[in-house]
JSON list of C-alpha atoms in Angstrom, two decimals:
[
{"chain": "A", "resi": 1, "resn": "UNK", "atom": "CA", "xyz": [96.24, 102.71, 86.52]},
{"chain": "A", "resi": 2, "resn": "UNK", "atom": "CA", "xyz": [98.97, 101.57, 88.98]},
{"chain": "A", "resi": 3, "resn": "UNK", "atom": "CA", "xyz": [98.25, 98.71, 91.30]},
{"chain": "A", "resi": 4, "resn": "UNK", "atom": "CA", "xyz": [97.61, 99.23, 94.92]},
{"chain": "A", "resi": 5, "resn": "UNK", "atom": "CA", "xyz": [96.81, 97.70, 98.26]},
{"chain": "A", "resi": 6, "resn": "UNK", "atom": "CA", "xyz": [95.26, 98.90, 101.46]},
{"chain": "A", "resi": 7, "resn": "UNK", "atom": "CA", "xyz": [96.72, 99.60, 104.85]},
{"chain": "A", "resi": 8, "resn": "UNK", "atom": "CA", "xyz": [94.39, 100.57, 108.00]},
{"chain": "A", "resi": 9, "resn": "UNK", "atom": "CA", "xyz": [94.57, 103.46, 110.37]},
{"chain": "A", "resi": 10, "resn": "UNK", "atom": "CA", "xyz": [94.96, 101.80, 113.87]},
{"chain": "A", "resi": 11, "resn": "UNK", "atom": "CA", "xyz": [93.88, 104.75, 116.10]},
{"chain": "A", "resi": 12, "resn": "UNK", "atom": "CA", "xyz": [92.03, 107.93, 116.43]},
{"chain": "A", "resi": 13, "resn": "UNK", "atom": "CA", "xyz": [88.88, 109.36, 114.89]},
{"chain": "A", "resi": 14, "resn": "UNK", "atom": "CA", "xyz": [89.94, 107.42, 111.60]},
{"chain": "A", "resi": 15, "resn": "UNK", "atom": "CA", "xyz": [90.49, 104.08, 113.42]},
{"chain": "A", "resi": 16, "resn": "UNK", "atom": "CA", "xyz": [90.00, 101.04, 110.99]},
{"chain": "A", "resi": 17, "resn": "UNK", "atom": "CA", "xyz": [89.49, 103.35, 107.72]},
{"chain": "A", "resi": 18, "resn": "UNK", "atom": "CA", "xyz": [91.79, 101.97, 105.24]},
{"chain": "A", "resi": 19, "resn": "UNK", "atom": "CA", "xyz": [93.90, 104.00, 103.04]},
{"chain": "A", "resi": 20, "resn": "UNK", "atom": "CA", "xyz": [94.91, 102.82, 99.39]},
{"chain": "A", "resi": 21, "resn": "UNK", "atom": "CA", "xyz": [98.79, 102.72, 98.85]},
{"chain": "A", "resi": 22, "resn": "UNK", "atom": "CA", "xyz": [100.27, 102.71, 95.38]},
{"chain": "A", "resi": 23, "resn": "UNK", "atom": "CA", "xyz": [102.33, 99.54, 94.88]},
{"chain": "A", "resi": 24, "resn": "UNK", "atom": "CA", "xyz": [105.75, 101.42, 93.70]},
{"chain": "A", "resi": 25, "resn": "UNK", "atom": "CA", "xyz": [109.48, 100.65, 94.47]},
{"chain": "A", "resi": 26, "resn": "UNK", "atom": "CA", "xyz": [110.55, 102.48, 97.49]},
{"chain": "A", "resi": 27, "resn": "UNK", "atom": "CA", "xyz": [106.96, 102.99, 98.86]},
{"chain": "A", "resi": 28, "resn": "UNK", "atom": "CA", "xyz": [106.94, 101.16, 102.39]},
{"chain": "A", "resi": 29, "resn": "UNK", "atom": "CA", "xyz": [104.41, 101.99, 104.43]},
{"chain": "A", "resi": 30, "resn": "UNK", "atom": "CA", "xyz": [105.02, 101.81, 108.35]},
{"chain": "A", "resi": 31, "resn": "UNK", "atom": "CA", "xyz": [103.77, 98.31, 109.69]},
{"chain": "A", "resi": 32, "resn": "UNK", "atom": "CA", "xyz": [100.87, 98.35, 112.11]},
{"chain": "A", "resi": 33, "resn": "UNK", "atom": "CA", "xyz": [103.15, 97.03, 114.65]},
{"chain": "A", "resi": 34, "resn": "UNK", "atom": "CA", "xyz": [105.69, 100.02, 114.30]},
{"chain": "A", "resi": 35, "resn": "UNK", "atom": "CA", "xyz": [103.18, 102.83, 114.24]},
{"chain": "A", "resi": 36, "resn": "UNK", "atom": "CA", "xyz": [101.52, 101.17, 117.38]},
{"chain": "A", "resi": 37, "resn": "UNK", "atom": "CA", "xyz": [104.74, 101.41, 119.15]},
{"chain": "A", "resi": 38, "resn": "UNK", "atom": "CA", "xyz": [105.21, 104.81, 117.93]},
{"chain": "A", "resi": 39, "resn": "UNK", "atom": "CA", "xyz": [101.89, 106.20, 119.19]},
{"chain": "A", "resi": 40, "resn": "UNK", "atom": "CA", "xyz": [102.56, 104.60, 122.66]},
{"chain": "A", "resi": 41, "resn": "UNK", "atom": "CA", "xyz": [105.74, 106.35, 122.79]},
{"chain": "A", "resi": 42, "resn": "UNK", "atom": "CA", "xyz": [103.87, 109.49, 122.18]},
{"chain": "A", "resi": 43, "resn": "UNK", "atom": "CA", "xyz": [101.11, 109.05, 124.11]},
{"chain": "A", "resi": 44, "resn": "UNK", "atom": "CA", "xyz": [97.42, 109.42, 123.77]},
{"chain": "A", "resi": 45, "resn": "UNK", "atom": "CA", "xyz": [97.42, 113.34, 123.81]},
{"chain": "A", "resi": 46, "resn": "UNK", "atom": "CA", "xyz": [98.53, 114.98, 120.65]},
{"chain": "A", "resi": 47, "resn": "UNK", "atom": "CA", "xyz": [96.58, 118.11, 121.11]},
{"chain": "A", "resi": 48, "resn": "UNK", "atom": "CA", "xyz": [98.22, 121.37, 120.27]},
{"chain": "A", "resi": 49, "resn": "UNK", "atom": "CA", "xyz": [101.06, 119.89, 118.33]},
{"chain": "A", "resi": 50, "resn": "UNK", "atom": "CA", "xyz": [102.21, 120.39, 114.76]},
{"chain": "A", "resi": 51, "resn": "UNK", "atom": "CA", "xyz": [103.70, 117.82, 112.98]},
{"chain": "A", "resi": 52, "resn": "UNK", "atom": "CA", "xyz": [105.48, 117.28, 109.89]},
{"chain": "A", "resi": 53, "resn": "UNK", "atom": "CA", "xyz": [105.69, 113.92, 107.89]},
{"chain": "A", "resi": 54, "resn": "UNK", "atom": "CA", "xyz": [108.85, 115.02, 105.57]},
{"chain": "A", "resi": 55, "resn": "UNK", "atom": "CA", "xyz": [108.70, 111.96, 103.24]},
{"chain": "A", "resi": 56, "resn": "UNK", "atom": "CA", "xyz": [104.93, 111.23, 103.28]},
{"chain": "A", "resi": 57, "resn": "UNK", "atom": "CA", "xyz": [104.86, 108.25, 100.84]},
{"chain": "A", "resi": 58, "resn": "UNK", "atom": "CA", "xyz": [101.99, 105.89, 101.79]},
{"chain": "A", "resi": 59, "resn": "UNK", "atom": "CA", "xyz": [100.64, 108.38, 104.21]},
{"chain": "A", "resi": 60, "resn": "UNK", "atom": "CA", "xyz": [100.50, 106.07, 107.05]},
{"chain": "A", "resi": 61, "resn": "UNK", "atom": "CA", "xyz": [102.28, 108.39, 109.45]},
{"chain": "A", "resi": 62, "resn": "UNK", "atom": "CA", "xyz": [100.74, 111.45, 108.58]},
{"chain": "A", "resi": 63, "resn": "UNK", "atom": "CA", "xyz": [97.16, 110.18, 108.56]},
{"chain": "A", "resi": 64, "resn": "UNK", "atom": "CA", "xyz": [97.88, 108.35, 111.72]},
{"chain": "A", "resi": 65, "resn": "UNK", "atom": "CA", "xyz": [98.75, 111.27, 113.53]},
{"chain": "A", "resi": 66, "resn": "UNK", "atom": "CA", "xyz": [96.06, 113.34, 112.12]},
{"chain": "A", "resi": 67, "resn": "UNK", "atom": "CA", "xyz": [93.75, 110.72, 113.42]},
{"chain": "A", "resi": 68, "resn": "UNK", "atom": "CA", "xyz": [94.78, 111.51, 116.82]},
{"chain": "A", "resi": 69, "resn": "UNK", "atom": "CA", "xyz": [93.85, 114.93, 117.36]},
{"chain": "A", "resi": 70, "resn": "UNK", "atom": "CA", "xyz": [97.05, 117.21, 116.55]},
{"chain": "A", "resi": 71, "resn": "UNK", "atom": "CA", "xyz": [96.53, 120.86, 115.48]},
{"chain": "A", "resi": 72, "resn": "UNK", "atom": "CA", "xyz": [98.15, 120.57, 112.07]},
{"chain": "A", "resi": 73, "resn": "UNK", "atom": "CA", "xyz": [99.98, 117.60, 110.02]},
{"chain": "A", "resi": 74, "resn": "UNK", "atom": "CA", "xyz": [102.07, 118.60, 107.19]},
{"chain": "A", "resi": 75, "resn": "UNK", "atom": "CA", "xyz": [102.66, 115.64, 104.80]},
{"chain": "A", "resi": 76, "resn": "UNK", "atom": "CA", "xyz": [105.34, 116.39, 101.99]},
{"chain": "A", "resi": 77, "resn": "UNK", "atom": "CA", "xyz": [105.77, 114.45, 98.86]},
{"chain": "A", "resi": 78, "resn": "UNK", "atom": "CA", "xyz": [108.13, 114.57, 96.07]},
{"chain": "A", "resi": 79, "resn": "UNK", "atom": "CA", "xyz": [106.71, 112.27, 93.57]},
{"chain": "A", "resi": 80, "resn": "UNK", "atom": "CA", "xyz": [103.51, 113.70, 91.93]},
{"chain": "A", "resi": 81, "resn": "UNK", "atom": "CA", "xyz": [101.68, 110.29, 91.29]},
{"chain": "A", "resi": 82, "resn": "UNK", "atom": "CA", "xyz": [102.08, 109.66, 94.85]},
{"chain": "A", "resi": 83, "resn": "UNK", "atom": "CA", "xyz": [100.93, 113.02, 96.30]},
{"chain": "A", "resi": 84, "resn": "UNK", "atom": "CA", "xyz": [98.03, 113.01, 93.94]},
{"chain": "A", "resi": 85, "resn": "UNK", "atom": "CA", "xyz": [96.99, 109.78, 95.69]},
{"chain": "A", "resi": 86, "resn": "UNK", "atom": "CA", "xyz": [97.61, 110.95, 98.84]},
{"chain": "A", "resi": 87, "resn": "UNK", "atom": "CA", "xyz": [95.08, 113.95, 98.07]},
{"chain": "A", "resi": 88, "resn": "UNK", "atom": "CA", "xyz": [92.50, 111.41, 96.95]},
{"chain": "A", "resi": 89, "resn": "UNK", "atom": "CA", "xyz": [93.05, 109.54, 100.22]},
{"chain": "A", "resi": 90, "resn": "UNK", "atom": "CA", "xyz": [92.34, 112.57, 102.38]},
{"chain": "A", "resi": 91, "resn": "UNK", "atom": "CA", "xyz": [89.26, 113.55, 100.35]},
{"chain": "A", "resi": 92, "resn": "UNK", "atom": "CA", "xyz": [87.89, 110.18, 101.25]},
{"chain": "A", "resi": 93, "resn": "UNK", "atom": "CA", "xyz": [88.99, 110.19, 105.17]},
{"chain": "A", "resi": 94, "resn": "UNK", "atom": "CA", "xyz": [87.48, 113.74, 105.15]},
{"chain": "A", "resi": 95, "resn": "UNK", "atom": "CA", "xyz": [84.08, 112.51, 105.51]},
{"chain": "A", "resi": 96, "resn": "UNK", "atom": "CA", "xyz": [84.92, 111.65, 109.08]},
{"chain": "A", "resi": 97, "resn": "UNK", "atom": "CA", "xyz": [85.37, 115.21, 110.61]},
{"chain": "A", "resi": 98, "resn": "UNK", "atom": "CA", "xyz": [89.08, 115.52, 112.78]},
{"chain": "A", "resi": 99, "resn": "UNK", "atom": "CA", "xyz": [89.97, 118.08, 115.10]},
{"chain": "A", "resi": 100, "resn": "UNK", "atom": "CA", "xyz": [93.31, 119.47, 113.22]},
{"chain": "A", "resi": 101, "resn": "UNK", "atom": "CA", "xyz": [94.08, 120.34, 109.69]},
{"chain": "A", "resi": 102, "resn": "UNK", "atom": "CA", "xyz": [95.78, 118.14, 107.27]},
{"chain": "A", "resi": 103, "resn": "UNK", "atom": "CA", "xyz": [97.95, 119.85, 104.48]},
{"chain": "A", "resi": 104, "resn": "UNK", "atom": "CA", "xyz": [99.35, 117.68, 101.65]},
{"chain": "A", "resi": 105, "resn": "UNK", "atom": "CA", "xyz": [102.23, 119.37, 99.79]},
{"chain": "A", "resi": 106, "resn": "UNK", "atom": "CA", "xyz": [103.87, 118.24, 96.39]},
{"chain": "A", "resi": 107, "resn": "UNK", "atom": "CA", "xyz": [107.52, 119.26, 96.67]},
{"chain": "A", "resi": 108, "resn": "UNK", "atom": "CA", "xyz": [111.05, 118.25, 98.64]},
{"chain": "A", "resi": 109, "resn": "UNK", "atom": "CA", "xyz": [110.91, 117.66, 102.25]},
{"chain": "A", "resi": 110, "resn": "UNK", "atom": "CA", "xyz": [114.62, 118.88, 102.89]},
{"chain": "A", "resi": 111, "resn": "UNK", "atom": "CA", "xyz": [113.92, 121.91, 101.06]},
{"chain": "A", "resi": 112, "resn": "UNK", "atom": "CA", "xyz": [110.82, 122.60, 103.38]},
{"chain": "A", "resi": 113, "resn": "UNK", "atom": "CA", "xyz": [112.47, 122.17, 106.66]},
{"chain": "A", "resi": 114, "resn": "UNK", "atom": "CA", "xyz": [115.17, 124.61, 105.32]},
{"chain": "A", "resi": 115, "resn": "UNK", "atom": "CA", "xyz": [112.66, 127.34, 104.83]},
{"chain": "A", "resi": 116, "resn": "UNK", "atom": "CA", "xyz": [110.83, 126.52, 108.23]},
{"chain": "A", "resi": 117, "resn": "UNK", "atom": "CA", "xyz": [111.55, 128.67, 111.22]},
{"chain": "A", "resi": 118, "resn": "UNK", "atom": "CA", "xyz": [113.49, 127.55, 114.11]},
{"chain": "A", "resi": 119, "resn": "UNK", "atom": "CA", "xyz": [111.48, 125.36, 116.53]},
{"chain": "A", "resi": 120, "resn": "UNK", "atom": "CA", "xyz": [108.26, 125.81, 114.72]},
{"chain": "A", "resi": 121, "resn": "UNK", "atom": "CA", "xyz": [107.19, 122.17, 115.01]},
{"chain": "A", "resi": 122, "resn": "UNK", "atom": "CA", "xyz": [106.74, 119.90, 117.80]},
{"chain": "A", "resi": 123, "resn": "UNK", "atom": "CA", "xyz": [106.78, 116.51, 115.50]},
{"chain": "A", "resi": 124, "resn": "UNK", "atom": "CA", "xyz": [108.81, 115.31, 112.83]},
{"chain": "A", "resi": 125, "resn": "UNK", "atom": "CA", "xyz": [108.69, 112.27, 110.87]},
{"chain": "A", "resi": 126, "resn": "UNK", "atom": "CA", "xyz": [111.70, 110.95, 108.80]},
{"chain": "A", "resi": 127, "resn": "UNK", "atom": "CA", "xyz": [111.30, 107.73, 106.94]},
{"chain": "A", "resi": 128, "resn": "UNK", "atom": "CA", "xyz": [112.94, 108.42, 103.70]},
{"chain": "A", "resi": 129, "resn": "UNK", "atom": "CA", "xyz": [113.58, 105.52, 100.88]},
{"chain": "A", "resi": 130, "resn": "UNK", "atom": "CA", "xyz": [115.88, 103.22, 102.64]},
{"chain": "A", "resi": 131, "resn": "UNK", "atom": "CA", "xyz": [118.41, 103.27, 99.60]},
{"chain": "A", "resi": 132, "resn": "UNK", "atom": "CA", "xyz": [118.99, 107.09, 100.17]},
{"chain": "A", "resi": 133, "resn": "UNK", "atom": "CA", "xyz": [120.70, 107.12, 103.41]},
{"chain": "A", "resi": 134, "resn": "UNK", "atom": "CA", "xyz": [121.95, 110.96, 102.48]},
{"chain": "A", "resi": 135, "resn": "UNK", "atom": "CA", "xyz": [118.34, 112.05, 102.41]},
{"chain": "A", "resi": 136, "resn": "UNK", "atom": "CA", "xyz": [117.96, 110.73, 106.22]},
{"chain": "A", "resi": 137, "resn": "UNK", "atom": "CA", "xyz": [121.33, 112.47, 107.47]},
{"chain": "A", "resi": 138, "resn": "UNK", "atom": "CA", "xyz": [120.31, 115.88, 105.38]},
{"chain": "A", "resi": 139, "resn": "UNK", "atom": "CA", "xyz": [116.78, 115.67, 106.68]},
{"chain": "A", "resi": 140, "resn": "UNK", "atom": "CA", "xyz": [117.75, 114.91, 110.24]},
{"chain": "A", "resi": 141, "resn": "UNK", "atom": "CA", "xyz": [120.35, 118.06, 110.50]},
{"chain": "A", "resi": 142, "resn": "UNK", "atom": "CA", "xyz": [117.37, 120.48, 109.55]},
{"chain": "A", "resi": 143, "resn": "UNK", "atom": "CA", "xyz": [114.97, 118.42, 111.75]},
{"chain": "A", "resi": 144, "resn": "UNK", "atom": "CA", "xyz": [117.18, 119.35, 114.73]},
{"chain": "A", "resi": 145, "resn": "UNK", "atom": "CA", "xyz": [116.64, 122.99, 114.25]},
{"chain": "A", "resi": 146, "resn": "UNK", "atom": "CA", "xyz": [112.78, 123.20, 113.23]},
{"chain": "A", "resi": 147, "resn": "UNK", "atom": "CA", "xyz": [111.84, 120.77, 115.82]},
{"chain": "A", "resi": 148, "resn": "UNK", "atom": "CA", "xyz": [110.66, 121.73, 119.71]},
{"chain": "A", "resi": 149, "resn": "UNK", "atom": "CA", "xyz": [109.39, 118.85, 120.95]},
{"chain": "A", "resi": 150, "resn": "UNK", "atom": "CA", "xyz": [107.81, 120.44, 124.13]},
{"chain": "A", "resi": 151, "resn": "UNK", "atom": "CA", "xyz": [108.58, 117.10, 125.90]},
{"chain": "A", "resi": 152, "resn": "UNK", "atom": "CA", "xyz": [105.64, 115.51, 124.10]},
{"chain": "A", "resi": 153, "resn": "UNK", "atom": "CA", "xyz": [106.36, 115.10, 120.35]},
{"chain": "A", "resi": 154, "resn": "UNK", "atom": "CA", "xyz": [110.21, 114.75, 118.89]},
{"chain": "A", "resi": 155, "resn": "UNK", "atom": "CA", "xyz": [112.09, 113.52, 115.92]},
{"chain": "A", "resi": 156, "resn": "UNK", "atom": "CA", "xyz": [110.70, 109.84, 114.92]},
{"chain": "A", "resi": 157, "resn": "UNK", "atom": "CA", "xyz": [113.22, 108.07, 112.23]},
{"chain": "A", "resi": 158, "resn": "UNK", "atom": "CA", "xyz": [112.54, 104.74, 110.35]},
{"chain": "A", "resi": 159, "resn": "UNK", "atom": "CA", "xyz": [115.56, 103.42, 108.85]},
{"chain": "A", "resi": 160, "resn": "UNK", "atom": "CA", "xyz": [117.05, 100.03, 107.84]},
{"chain": "A", "resi": 161, "resn": "UNK", "atom": "CA", "xyz": [118.11, 98.13, 110.92]},
{"chain": "A", "resi": 162, "resn": "UNK", "atom": "CA", "xyz": [121.93, 97.98, 109.82]},
{"chain": "A", "resi": 163, "resn": "UNK", "atom": "CA", "xyz": [121.81, 101.94, 109.64]},
{"chain": "A", "resi": 164, "resn": "UNK", "atom": "CA", "xyz": [124.40, 103.15, 112.29]},
{"chain": "A", "resi": 165, "resn": "UNK", "atom": "CA", "xyz": [122.57, 105.47, 114.64]},
{"chain": "A", "resi": 166, "resn": "UNK", "atom": "CA", "xyz": [126.04, 107.09, 115.72]},
{"chain": "A", "resi": 167, "resn": "UNK", "atom": "CA", "xyz": [125.93, 109.28, 112.55]},
{"chain": "A", "resi": 168, "resn": "UNK", "atom": "CA", "xyz": [122.40, 110.67, 113.61]},
{"chain": "A", "resi": 169, "resn": "UNK", "atom": "CA", "xyz": [123.67, 111.53, 117.08]},
{"chain": "A", "resi": 170, "resn": "UNK", "atom": "CA", "xyz": [126.58, 113.69, 115.60]},
{"chain": "A", "resi": 171, "resn": "UNK", "atom": "CA", "xyz": [123.74, 115.67, 113.50]},
{"chain": "A", "resi": 172, "resn": "UNK", "atom": "CA", "xyz": [121.51, 116.03, 116.47]},
{"chain": "A", "resi": 173, "resn": "UNK", "atom": "CA", "xyz": [124.05, 117.04, 119.25]},
{"chain": "A", "resi": 174, "resn": "UNK", "atom": "CA", "xyz": [121.29, 118.58, 121.32]},
{"chain": "A", "resi": 175, "resn": "UNK", "atom": "CA", "xyz": [118.85, 115.65, 121.20]},
{"chain": "A", "resi": 176, "resn": "UNK", "atom": "CA", "xyz": [118.92, 112.16, 123.02]},
{"chain": "A", "resi": 177, "resn": "UNK", "atom": "CA", "xyz": [117.63, 108.96, 121.62]},
{"chain": "A", "resi": 178, "resn": "UNK", "atom": "CA", "xyz": [114.94, 108.04, 124.06]},
{"chain": "A", "resi": 179, "resn": "UNK", "atom": "CA", "xyz": [112.94, 105.20, 122.60]},
{"chain": "A", "resi": 180, "resn": "UNK", "atom": "CA", "xyz": [113.93, 102.22, 120.03]},
{"chain": "A", "resi": 181, "resn": "UNK", "atom": "CA", "xyz": [112.67, 99.17, 118.52]},
{"chain": "A", "resi": 182, "resn": "UNK", "atom": "CA", "xyz": [113.95, 96.72, 115.84]},
{"chain": "A", "resi": 183, "resn": "UNK", "atom": "CA", "xyz": [112.03, 94.55, 113.50]},
{"chain": "A", "resi": 184, "resn": "UNK", "atom": "CA", "xyz": [113.48, 91.96, 110.88]},
{"chain": "A", "resi": 185, "resn": "UNK", "atom": "CA", "xyz": [113.89, 95.11, 108.42]},
{"chain": "A", "resi": 186, "resn": "UNK", "atom": "CA", "xyz": [113.39, 98.41, 110.53]},
{"chain": "A", "resi": 187, "resn": "UNK", "atom": "CA", "xyz": [114.67, 100.29, 113.09]},
{"chain": "A", "resi": 188, "resn": "UNK", "atom": "CA", "xyz": [112.52, 102.70, 114.63]},
{"chain": "A", "resi": 189, "resn": "UNK", "atom": "CA", "xyz": [113.79, 105.64, 116.90]},
{"chain": "A", "resi": 190, "resn": "UNK", "atom": "CA", "xyz": [112.51, 108.69, 119.08]},
{"chain": "A", "resi": 191, "resn": "UNK", "atom": "CA", "xyz": [114.49, 111.40, 119.73]},
{"chain": "A", "resi": 192, "resn": "UNK", "atom": "CA", "xyz": [113.72, 114.21, 122.11]},
{"chain": "A", "resi": 193, "resn": "UNK", "atom": "CA", "xyz": [115.64, 117.54, 122.77]},
{"chain": "A", "resi": 194, "resn": "UNK", "atom": "CA", "xyz": [117.88, 117.31, 125.68]},
{"chain": "A", "resi": 195, "resn": "UNK", "atom": "CA", "xyz": [117.22, 119.39, 128.77]},
{"chain": "A", "resi": 196, "resn": "UNK", "atom": "CA", "xyz": [119.16, 122.52, 128.97]}
]
């Protein structure tokens, strides 16, 4: 069995509950500080929103979102072992009922976005492995088509702090960078659709 560690959910119904995360290369959970900042940006009311965590990984973003009353969170993970871990963690969390639905899918996140209808979700998380910047660029382009933030959600991106955001702005021409923060290793940004 792979070694693991725990992270905690910081808000909502599952606040203070812990999830177990596999210790695996390229699996980098969003820190408490980054998640707290993100959900301060999004505000307290996520009801009525549908979210997609395109590169679910540890599950930190998806489970945190589910804990905060969204209608639906779809978490997509390509690695079978990590996917199975997410299913197991969801089963443990499920003993504390939440408002919405959590779907955990084994598959490719970009392919999922390519099949999704235009403007069918309100919140998309893009946090791919940092050593694969092309995944972020491909996913961002699809996310711009699929997301309709309704002024409450958006496209949230975590990337290495040396990543050039101008590349994203080119791929998201109808989107505006509204929030950003940097830590020693991570740049976190939130885009919202530009007013027409």
